[in-house]
mmCIF file of C-alpha atoms in Angstrom:
data_model
loop_
_atom_site.group_PDB
_atom_site.id
_atom_site.type_symbol
_atom_site.label_atom_id
_atom_site.label_comp_id
_atom_site.label_asym_id
_atom_site.label_seq_id
_atom_site.Cartn_x
_atom_site.Cartn_y
_atom_site.Cartn_z
ATOM 1 C CA MET A 1 -20.096 0.412 14.552
ATOM 2 C CA ASN A 2 -19.942 -0.043 18.317
ATOM 3 C CA ALA A 3 -21.431 -2.383 20.874
ATOM 4 C CA GLY A 4 -24.405 -0.084 21.401
ATOM 5 C CA LYS A 5 -25.631 -0.857 17.894
ATOM 6 C CA LEU A 6 -25.360 -4.594 18.532
ATOM 7 C CA ASN A 7 -28.166 -4.583 21.106
ATOM 8 C CA LEU A 8 -25.987 -6.341 23.630
ATOM 9 C CA PRO A 9 -28.420 -7.281 26.424
ATOM 10 C CA LYS A 10 -28.091 -5.606 29.775
ATOM 11 C CA THR A 11 -29.057 -8.870 31.497
ATOM 12 C CA VAL A 12 -28.606 -12.474 30.443
ATOM 13 C CA GLY A 13 -29.734 -15.149 32.860
ATOM 14 C CA VAL A 14 -28.505 -14.055 36.296
ATOM 15 C CA TRP A 15 -25.676 -11.964 34.853
ATOM 16 C CA ASN A 16 -25.686 -8.170 34.397
ATOM 17 C CA ARG A 17 -23.328 -5.837 32.585
ATOM 18 C CA PRO A 18 -22.424 -2.190 33.275
ATOM 19 C CA ASP A 19 -23.924 0.561 31.138
ATOM 20 C CA SER A 20 -20.707 1.279 29.275
ATOM 21 C CA ALA A 21 -17.795 -0.745 27.978
ATOM 22 C CA ARG A 22 -14.111 -0.480 28.675
ATOM 23 C CA VAL A 23 -12.656 0.764 25.395
ATOM 24 C CA ILE A 24 -9.219 -0.476 24.354
ATOM 25 C CA ASN A 25 -7.288 0.919 21.395
ATOM 26 C CA SER A 26 -3.828 0.492 19.909
ATOM 27 C CA LYS A 27 -2.360 2.863 22.506
ATOM 28 C CA ASN A 28 -3.472 0.956 25.587
ATOM 29 C CA ILE A 29 -3.938 -2.598 24.330
ATOM 30 C CA PHE A 30 -0.678 -3.736 25.947
ATOM 31 C CA LYS A 31 -1.946 -2.548 29.325
ATOM 32 C CA TYR A 32 -5.038 -4.705 28.847
ATOM 33 C CA MET A 33 -3.234 -7.863 27.756
ATOM 34 C CA ASN A 34 0.318 -9.126 28.095
ATOM 35 C CA GLY A 35 2.001 -10.344 24.936
ATOM 36 C CA ALA A 36 -1.100 -10.855 22.790
ATOM 37 C CA GLY A 37 -1.477 -7.223 21.731
ATOM 38 C CA GLU A 38 0.771 -7.680 18.698
ATOM 39 C CA LEU A 39 -1.534 -10.411 17.453
ATOM 40 C CA TYR A 40 -4.504 -8.064 17.145
ATOM 41 C CA LEU A 41 -2.494 -5.114 15.836
ATOM 42 C CA GLY A 42 -1.296 -7.447 13.083
ATOM 43 C CA TYR A 43 -4.880 -7.614 11.814
ATOM 44 C CA ARG A 44 -5.688 -3.923 11.307
ATOM 45 C CA PHE A 45 -7.278 -3.621 14.715
ATOM 46 C CA HIS A 46 -9.495 -0.572 15.275
ATOM 47 C CA HIS A 47 -10.644 -0.899 18.872
ATOM 48 C CA LEU A 48 -11.865 -3.353 21.494
ATOM 49 C CA GLU A 49 -14.922 -3.041 23.736
ATOM 50 C CA VAL A 50 -14.971 -5.105 26.927
ATOM 51 C CA PHE A 51 -17.975 -5.946 29.107
ATOM 52 C CA ASP A 52 -17.904 -7.860 32.380
ATOM 53 C CA TYR A 53 -21.155 -9.646 33.129
ATOM 54 C CA THR A 54 -21.362 -10.253 36.866
ATOM 55 C CA SER A 55 -23.668 -12.108 39.207
ATOM 56 C CA GLY A 56 -23.960 -12.284 42.983
ATOM 57 C CA ASN A 57 -23.587 -16.062 43.109
ATOM 58 C CA GLN A 58 -21.986 -17.015 39.779
ATOM 59 C CA ASP A 59 -18.533 -16.499 38.267
ATOM 60 C CA ASN A 60 -18.196 -13.689 35.726
ATOM 61 C CA ILE A 61 -18.672 -13.825 31.966
ATOM 62 C CA LEU A 62 -16.288 -11.717 29.914
ATOM 63 C CA VAL A 63 -17.321 -10.271 26.537
ATOM 64 C CA GLU A 64 -14.646 -8.912 24.206
ATOM 65 C CA LEU A 65 -15.700 -7.285 20.922
ATOM 66 C CA TYR A 66 -12.798 -6.660 18.546
ATOM 67 C CA PHE A 67 -13.742 -4.129 15.870
ATOM 68 C CA MET A 68 -11.491 -4.591 12.853
ATOM 69 C CA GLU A 69 -11.121 -2.542 9.663
ATOM 70 C CA THR A 70 -12.447 -5.313 7.421
ATOM 71 C CA SER A 71 -14.302 -8.599 7.597
ATOM 72 C CA ASP A 72 -11.146 -10.353 6.347
ATOM 73 C CA ASP A 73 -9.304 -9.277 9.487
ATOM 74 C CA ALA A 74 -12.055 -10.601 11.746
ATOM 75 C CA PHE A 75 -12.013 -13.883 9.823
ATOM 76 C CA GLY A 76 -8.242 -14.016 10.236
ATOM 77 C CA LEU A 77 -8.504 -13.903 14.015
ATOM 78 C CA LEU A 78 -11.000 -16.758 14.061
ATOM 79 C CA SER A 79 -8.863 -18.748 11.610
ATOM 80 C CA LEU A 80 -5.965 -18.932 14.063
ATOM 81 C CA ASP A 81 -7.774 -21.751 15.883
ATOM 82 C CA TRP A 82 -10.555 -23.894 14.415
ATOM 83 C CA GLY A 83 -10.871 -25.925 17.628
ATOM 84 C CA GLY A 84 -14.189 -26.303 19.409
ATOM 85 C CA GLU A 85 -17.669 -27.265 18.318
ATOM 86 C CA PRO A 86 -19.299 -25.214 15.551
ATOM 87 C CA VAL A 87 -22.298 -23.171 16.650
ATOM 88 C CA SER A 88 -25.165 -21.964 14.484
ATOM 89 C CA PHE A 89 -27.185 -18.949 15.608
ATOM 90 C CA ASP A 90 -29.658 -18.992 12.699
ATOM 91 C CA GLY A 91 -31.201 -22.378 13.439
ATOM 92 C CA SER A 92 -29.449 -24.252 10.616
ATOM 93 C CA PRO A 93 -28.141 -27.690 11.603
ATOM 94 C CA ILE A 94 -24.452 -28.354 12.132
ATOM 95 C CA THR A 95 -23.423 -31.664 10.615
ATOM 96 C CA ALA A 96 -20.151 -33.551 10.479
ATOM 97 C CA SER A 97 -19.662 -32.506 6.871
ATOM 98 C CA ASN A 98 -19.623 -28.790 7.563
ATOM 99 C CA LYS A 99 -17.472 -28.581 10.697
ATOM 100 C CA SER A 100 -15.000 -26.228 9.072
ATOM 101 C CA PHE A 101 -14.687 -22.703 7.737
ATOM 102 C CA THR A 102 -15.846 -23.905 4.296
ATOM 103 C CA SER A 103 -19.413 -24.071 5.589
ATOM 104 C CA SER A 104 -21.573 -21.371 7.099
ATOM 105 C CA THR A 105 -19.956 -21.948 10.500
ATOM 106 C CA ARG A 106 -18.842 -18.640 11.957
ATOM 107 C CA ALA A 107 -18.727 -19.468 15.649
ATOM 108 C CA LEU A 108 -16.942 -22.100 17.750
ATOM 109 C CA TYR A 109 -17.574 -23.085 21.356
ATOM 110 C CA GLY A 110 -15.543 -25.141 23.802
ATOM 111 C CA GLY A 111 -14.699 -25.125 27.500
ATOM 112 C CA GLY A 112 -16.812 -22.085 28.282
ATOM 113 C CA LEU A 113 -15.322 -19.983 25.466
ATOM 114 C CA LEU A 114 -17.238 -18.834 22.402
ATOM 115 C CA ARG A 115 -15.349 -17.254 19.490
ATOM 116 C CA SER A 116 -17.192 -15.790 16.515
ATOM 117 C CA TRP A 117 -16.690 -13.821 13.318
ATOM 118 C CA SER A 118 -19.466 -11.617 11.988
ATOM 119 C CA ASP A 119 -18.924 -8.742 9.583
ATOM 120 C CA TYR A 120 -15.814 -6.923 10.830
ATOM 121 C CA ILE A 121 -16.254 -8.037 14.447
ATOM 122 C CA TYR A 122 -14.317 -10.814 16.118
ATOM 123 C CA ALA A 123 -15.901 -11.699 19.451
ATOM 124 C CA ARG A 124 -14.775 -13.691 22.470
ATOM 125 C CA VAL A 125 -17.317 -14.571 25.149
ATOM 126 C CA MET A 126 -15.823 -16.486 28.053
ATOM 127 C CA ALA A 127 -17.304 -17.855 31.250
ATOM 128 C CA GLU A 128 -14.834 -18.057 34.124
ATOM 129 C CA ARG A 129 -16.426 -21.381 35.055
ATOM 130 C CA GLU A 130 -18.457 -23.477 32.630
ATOM 131 C CA THR A 131 -21.841 -24.629 33.890
ATOM 132 C CA PRO A 132 -25.069 -25.416 32.023
ATOM 133 C CA ALA A 133 -26.321 -21.947 32.974
ATOM 134 C CA SER A 134 -23.146 -20.138 31.912
ATOM 135 C CA LYS A 135 -23.041 -22.029 28.608
ATOM 136 C CA LYS A 136 -26.633 -20.986 27.896
ATOM 137 C CA ALA A 137 -25.763 -17.376 28.719
ATOM 138 C CA VAL A 138 -22.586 -17.391 26.619
ATOM 139 C CA LEU A 139 -24.469 -18.729 23.595
ATOM 140 C CA ALA A 140 -27.271 -16.200 24.121
ATOM 141 C CA LEU A 141 -24.685 -13.407 24.111
ATOM 142 C CA GLY A 142 -23.142 -14.822 20.964
ATOM 143 C CA LYS A 143 -26.518 -14.806 19.255
ATOM 144 C CA ALA A 144 -27.094 -11.196 20.287
ATOM 145 C CA ILE A 145 -23.689 -10.126 18.990
ATOM 146 C CA THR A 146 -24.241 -11.685 15.565
ATOM 147 C CA ALA A 147 -27.960 -10.870 15.211
ATOM 148 C CA ASN A 148 -27.676 -7.534 13.396
ATOM 149 C CA THR A 149 -24.430 -8.033 11.487
ATOM 150 C CA ARG A 150 -23.730 -9.011 7.902
ATOM 151 C CA ASN A 151 -22.033 -12.285 6.980
ATOM 152 C CA PRO A 152 -19.561 -11.453 4.199
ATOM 153 C CA PRO A 153 -17.701 -14.305 2.499
ATOM 154 C CA LYS A 154 -14.292 -15.445 3.659
ATOM 155 C CA PRO A 155 -11.252 -13.734 2.080
ATOM 156 C CA GLU A 156 -10.794 -14.295 -1.655
ATOM 157 C CA LEU A 157 -7.225 -15.505 -1.147
ATOM 158 C CA VAL A 158 -8.472 -18.325 1.081
ATOM 159 C CA LYS A 159 -10.822 -19.565 -1.636
ATOM 160 C CA THR A 160 -8.023 -20.000 -4.191
ATOM 161 C CA LEU A 161 -6.359 -22.943 -2.436
ATOM 162 C CA PRO A 162 -7.276 -26.288 -4.054
ATOM 163 C CA LEU A 163 -8.675 -28.823 -1.596
ATOM 164 C CA LYS A 164 -6.757 -31.663 -3.260
ATOM 165 C CA ILE A 165 -3.538 -32.001 -5.247
ATOM 166 C CA GLY A 166 -4.074 -34.978 -7.521
ATOM 167 C CA SER A 167 -4.824 -38.142 -5.591
ATOM 168 C CA ALA A 168 -1.944 -37.763 -3.133
ATOM 169 C CA TRP A 169 -2.417 -34.533 -1.158
ATOM 170 C CA LYS A 170 -5.355 -33.109 0.787
ATOM 171 C CA LEU A 171 -5.613 -29.592 2.242
ATOM 172 C CA ARG A 172 -6.022 -29.525 6.027
ATOM 173 C CA ILE A 173 -8.721 -26.885 6.112
ATOM 174 C CA ASP A 174 -8.855 -27.154 9.898
ATOM 175 C CA ARG A 175 -5.281 -25.810 9.996
ATOM 176 C CA LEU A 176 -5.726 -22.938 7.536
ATOM 177 C CA SER A 177 -4.984 -19.406 8.749
ATOM 178 C CA PHE A 178 -5.315 -15.983 7.133
ATOM 179 C CA PHE A 179 -2.922 -13.248 8.311
ATOM 180 C CA ARG A 180 -0.889 -10.140 7.428
ATOM 181 C CA SER A 181 1.897 -9.926 10.018
ATOM 182 C CA HIS A 182 5.163 -11.867 10.276
ATOM 183 C CA LEU A 183 4.585 -12.074 14.036
ATOM 184 C CA VAL A 184 1.326 -13.901 13.393
ATOM 185 C CA LEU A 185 3.052 -16.128 10.826
ATOM 186 C CA ASN A 186 5.724 -17.062 13.367
ATOM 187 C CA SER A 187 3.021 -18.086 15.839
ATOM 188 C CA ILE A 188 1.690 -20.490 13.192
ATOM 189 C CA TYR A 189 4.869 -21.602 11.402
ATOM 190 C CA TYR A 190 8.143 -20.139 12.576
ATOM 191 C CA LEU A 191 10.505 -18.853 9.878
ATOM 192 C CA SER A 192 12.653 -16.164 11.473
ATOM 193 C CA HIS A 193 12.594 -13.544 14.214
ATOM 194 C CA GLU A 194 13.007 -11.009 11.397
ATOM 195 C CA ASN A 195 10.396 -10.038 8.817
ATOM 196 C CA ILE A 196 12.042 -11.936 5.954
ATOM 197 C CA LEU A 197 8.901 -11.837 3.777
ATOM 198 C CA ASP A 198 8.414 -8.044 4.124
ATOM 199 C CA LEU A 199 4.893 -8.516 5.465
ATOM 200 C CA ASP A 200 2.876 -5.497 6.545
ATOM 201 C CA LEU A 201 -0.779 -4.542 6.867
ATOM 202 C CA SER A 202 -1.078 -4.051 3.104
ATOM 203 C CA ALA A 203 -0.275 -7.722 2.488
ATOM 204 C CA GLU A 204 -2.631 -10.693 2.616
ATOM 205 C CA ALA A 205 -1.436 -14.213 3.301
ATOM 206 C CA VAL A 206 -2.828 -17.675 3.866
ATOM 207 C CA ILE A 207 -1.006 -20.715 5.217
ATOM 208 C CA ALA A 208 -2.163 -24.324 5.517
ATOM 209 C CA PRO A 209 -0.645 -27.797 5.440
ATOM 210 C CA TYR A 210 -1.271 -30.337 2.716
ATOM 211 C CA GLU A 211 -1.449 -33.842 4.149
ATOM 212 C CA HIS A 212 -0.465 -36.940 2.197
ATOM 213 C CA ILE A 213 -3.474 -39.207 1.697
ATOM 214 C CA SER A 214 -2.390 -42.573 3.072
ATOM 215 C CA ASN A 215 -3.318 -45.175 5.667
ATOM 216 C CA SER A 216 -0.107 -44.585 7.571
ATOM 217 C CA LYS A 217 -0.288 -43.322 11.143
ATOM 218 C CA ASN A 218 2.692 -41.087 10.399
ATOM 219 C CA ARG A 219 1.121 -39.025 7.657
ATOM 220 C CA LYS A 220 3.415 -36.659 5.813
ATOM 221 C CA ARG A 221 2.585 -32.969 5.752
ATOM 222 C CA SER A 222 3.862 -30.119 3.622
ATOM 223 C CA GLN A 223 3.247 -26.516 4.623
ATOM 224 C CA PHE A 224 1.965 -24.180 1.900
ATOM 225 C CA LEU A 225 2.150 -20.380 2.044
ATOM 226 C CA LEU A 226 0.595 -17.889 -0.387
ATOM 227 C CA VAL A 227 1.176 -14.135 -0.040
ATOM 228 C CA GLN A 228 -0.393 -11.274 -1.987
ATOM 229 C CA TYR A 229 1.474 -7.950 -2.121
ATOM 230 C CA GLU A 230 0.459 -4.547 -3.455
ATOM 231 C CA ASN A 231 2.279 -5.082 -6.750
ATOM 232 C CA LEU A 232 4.848 -7.173 -8.606
ATOM 233 C CA GLU A 233 7.813 -5.118 -7.439
ATOM 234 C CA PHE A 234 6.907 -5.569 -3.772
ATOM 235 C CA ALA A 235 6.508 -9.304 -4.312
ATOM 236 C CA ARG A 236 9.824 -9.614 -6.151
ATOM 237 C CA LYS A 237 11.711 -7.727 -3.436
ATOM 238 C CA ALA A 238 10.076 -9.842 -0.740
ATOM 239 C CA LEU A 239 11.035 -13.085 -2.461
ATOM 240 C CA ASN A 240 14.612 -11.884 -2.881
ATOM 241 C CA HIS A 241 14.707 -10.994 0.816
ATOM 242 C CA PHE A 242 13.281 -14.396 1.747
ATOM 243 C CA HIS A 243 15.838 -16.251 -0.355
ATOM 244 C CA ASP A 244 18.797 -14.274 0.984
ATOM 245 C CA ALA A 245 17.715 -14.845 4.590
ATOM 246 C CA TYR A 246 16.370 -18.391 4.421
ATOM 247 C CA LEU A 247 18.453 -19.953 1.651
ATOM 248 C CA PRO A 248 21.760 -18.041 1.725
ATOM 249 C CA GLU A 249 23.826 -21.048 0.624
ATOM 250 C CA TYR A 250 21.748 -21.653 -2.515
ATOM 251 C CA LYS A 251 21.963 -19.911 -5.866
ATOM 252 C CA LYS A 252 19.072 -17.544 -6.436
ATOM 253 C CA GLU A 253 16.643 -18.712 -9.103
ATOM 254 C CA ILE A 254 13.826 -16.175 -8.966
ATOM 255 C CA THR A 255 12.273 -16.213 -12.404
ATOM 256 C CA ALA A 256 10.332 -13.708 -14.450
ATOM 257 C CA ASN A 257 6.608 -13.221 -14.151
ATOM 258 C CA SER A 258 5.535 -16.053 -16.421
ATOM 259 C CA ALA A 259 3.271 -19.023 -15.774
ATOM 260 C CA ALA A 260 5.482 -21.102 -18.101
ATOM 261 C CA ASN A 261 8.407 -21.020 -15.678
ATOM 262 C CA SER A 262 8.880 -23.877 -13.214
ATOM 263 C CA PRO A 263 9.101 -23.340 -9.454
ATOM 264 C CA SER A 264 12.539 -23.001 -7.894
ATOM 265 C CA LEU A 265 13.333 -26.142 -5.864
ATOM 266 C CA PHE A 266 15.771 -26.665 -2.981
ATOM 267 C CA LYS A 267 16.656 -29.762 -0.937
ATOM 268 C CA LEU A 268 16.810 -28.959 2.798
ATOM 269 C CA GLU A 269 17.236 -31.100 5.905
ATOM 270 C CA ASP A 270 13.489 -31.249 6.556
ATOM 271 C CA GLY A 271 12.529 -31.929 2.935
ATOM 272 C CA TRP A 272 12.080 -30.036 -0.298
ATOM 273 C CA LEU A 273 11.288 -26.333 -0.443
ATOM 274 C CA ALA A 274 9.832 -24.726 -3.553
ATOM 275 C CA TYR A 275 8.828 -21.175 -4.361
ATOM 276 C CA LYS A 276 7.320 -19.314 -7.282
ATOM 277 C CA LEU A 277 6.776 -15.656 -8.130
ATOM 278 C CA LEU A 278 3.578 -14.910 -10.022
ATOM 279 C CA GLY A 279 2.782 -11.264 -10.464
ATOM 280 C CA LYS A 280 2.059 -9.717 -7.085
ATOM 281 C CA TYR A 281 1.864 -13.160 -5.448
ATOM 282 C CA ILE A 282 4.506 -15.505 -4.109
ATOM 283 C CA SER A 283 3.901 -19.116 -3.148
ATOM 284 C CA ILE A 284 6.190 -21.279 -1.041
ATOM 285 C CA VAL A 285 5.935 -24.913 0.015
ATOM 286 C CA PHE A 286 7.980 -26.274 2.918
ATOM 287 C CA GLU A 287 8.904 -29.784 4.122
ATOM 288 C CA CYS A 288 7.863 -31.697 1.020
ATOM 289 C CA PRO A 289 9.063 -35.329 0.875
ATOM 290 C CA ASP A 290 10.053 -35.111 -2.803
ATOM 291 C CA GLN A 291 10.485 -32.506 -5.486
ATOM 292 C CA GLU A 292 7.633 -33.869 -7.611
ATOM 293 C CA SER A 293 5.151 -33.243 -4.807
ATOM 294 C CA ALA A 294 6.598 -29.776 -4.132
ATOM 295 C CA ARG A 295 6.253 -28.895 -7.807
ATOM 296 C CA ALA A 296 2.676 -30.252 -7.964
ATOM 297 C CA ILE A 297 1.528 -28.276 -4.909
ATOM 298 C CA ILE A 298 2.967 -25.031 -6.287
ATOM 299 C CA GLN A 299 1.609 -25.575 -9.804
ATOM 300 C CA ASN A 300 -1.919 -26.556 -8.705
ATOM 301 C CA ASN A 301 -2.179 -23.502 -6.493
ATOM 302 C CA GLU A 302 -0.808 -21.382 -9.320
ATOM 303 C CA PHE A 303 -3.489 -22.724 -11.672
ATOM 304 C CA ASN A 304 -6.254 -21.785 -9.226
ATOM 305 C CA LEU A 305 -4.724 -18.360 -8.739
ATOM 306 C CA LEU A 306 -4.565 -17.742 -12.478
ATOM 307 C CA LYS A 307 -8.159 -18.890 -12.780
ATOM 308 C CA LYS A 308 -9.175 -16.427 -10.061
ATOM 309 C CA GLU A 309 -7.322 -13.638 -11.877
ATOM 310 C CA GLY A 310 -8.996 -14.635 -15.167
ATOM 311 C CA LYS A 311 -5.692 -15.527 -16.842
ATOM 312 C CA SER A 312 -6.215 -19.214 -17.504
#
């Protein structure tokens, strides 16, 4: 697919675009953007098409269409930031209860910037200066971009995370991110400048905090990470690598592939860390206030994962 098949309008409001796009690929992406190129390459990026909408008396509107290999990759890019107001292009209402990725929301707008996920396209439409007219044009462009695309479901791995752990912990769905690259992971939750989890484009991972349900202003959070590898051997090697790099002073306790085994638990300065190997998956929880909570978060996610795999 390319922008030509999206029926991107030649004119929107007082803005006009050129006949053809600037095409950016993996070879020249770093010439187009400084620093951020690795982010997109970490999501199986295919190519980018850029259009500048210009007007004689208005600031420009920039349209960036990122064509990814799969819908999951496009979702991953949107999931890096759930900020902004949800936008619906099909006429369905947006209510307070569905202002998250768990609803049909696939586009977010704020400060003149629209970001959307449709099929395997991640789009950014940005007005240099936000005005009522530019906002109308940006949203019209967003509607045109998504009009003839499919809306596949979010990645399966994302749907395995339980929204609650007992009565104590709640998943912060507005902080959930799907990714494949350790560079992307480090932009979300820094572990190491090295790839200590052996992540590559064949892996799938999701990270999100669980927040303690309390009335306290200083709510406790624990970060949960789930990674899917190609097979058990890849996952086992990755977990060994992680332990050696992140927990070198602790005895290794990586267990066999059995749901009956308990998670391995470690007391660190910032709280309890727990991990568990389960087939081709590894799960890790960071910064837990106590080992009971760390164990519960791992085990509840493991139960959902087993249910997804049809093993429970």
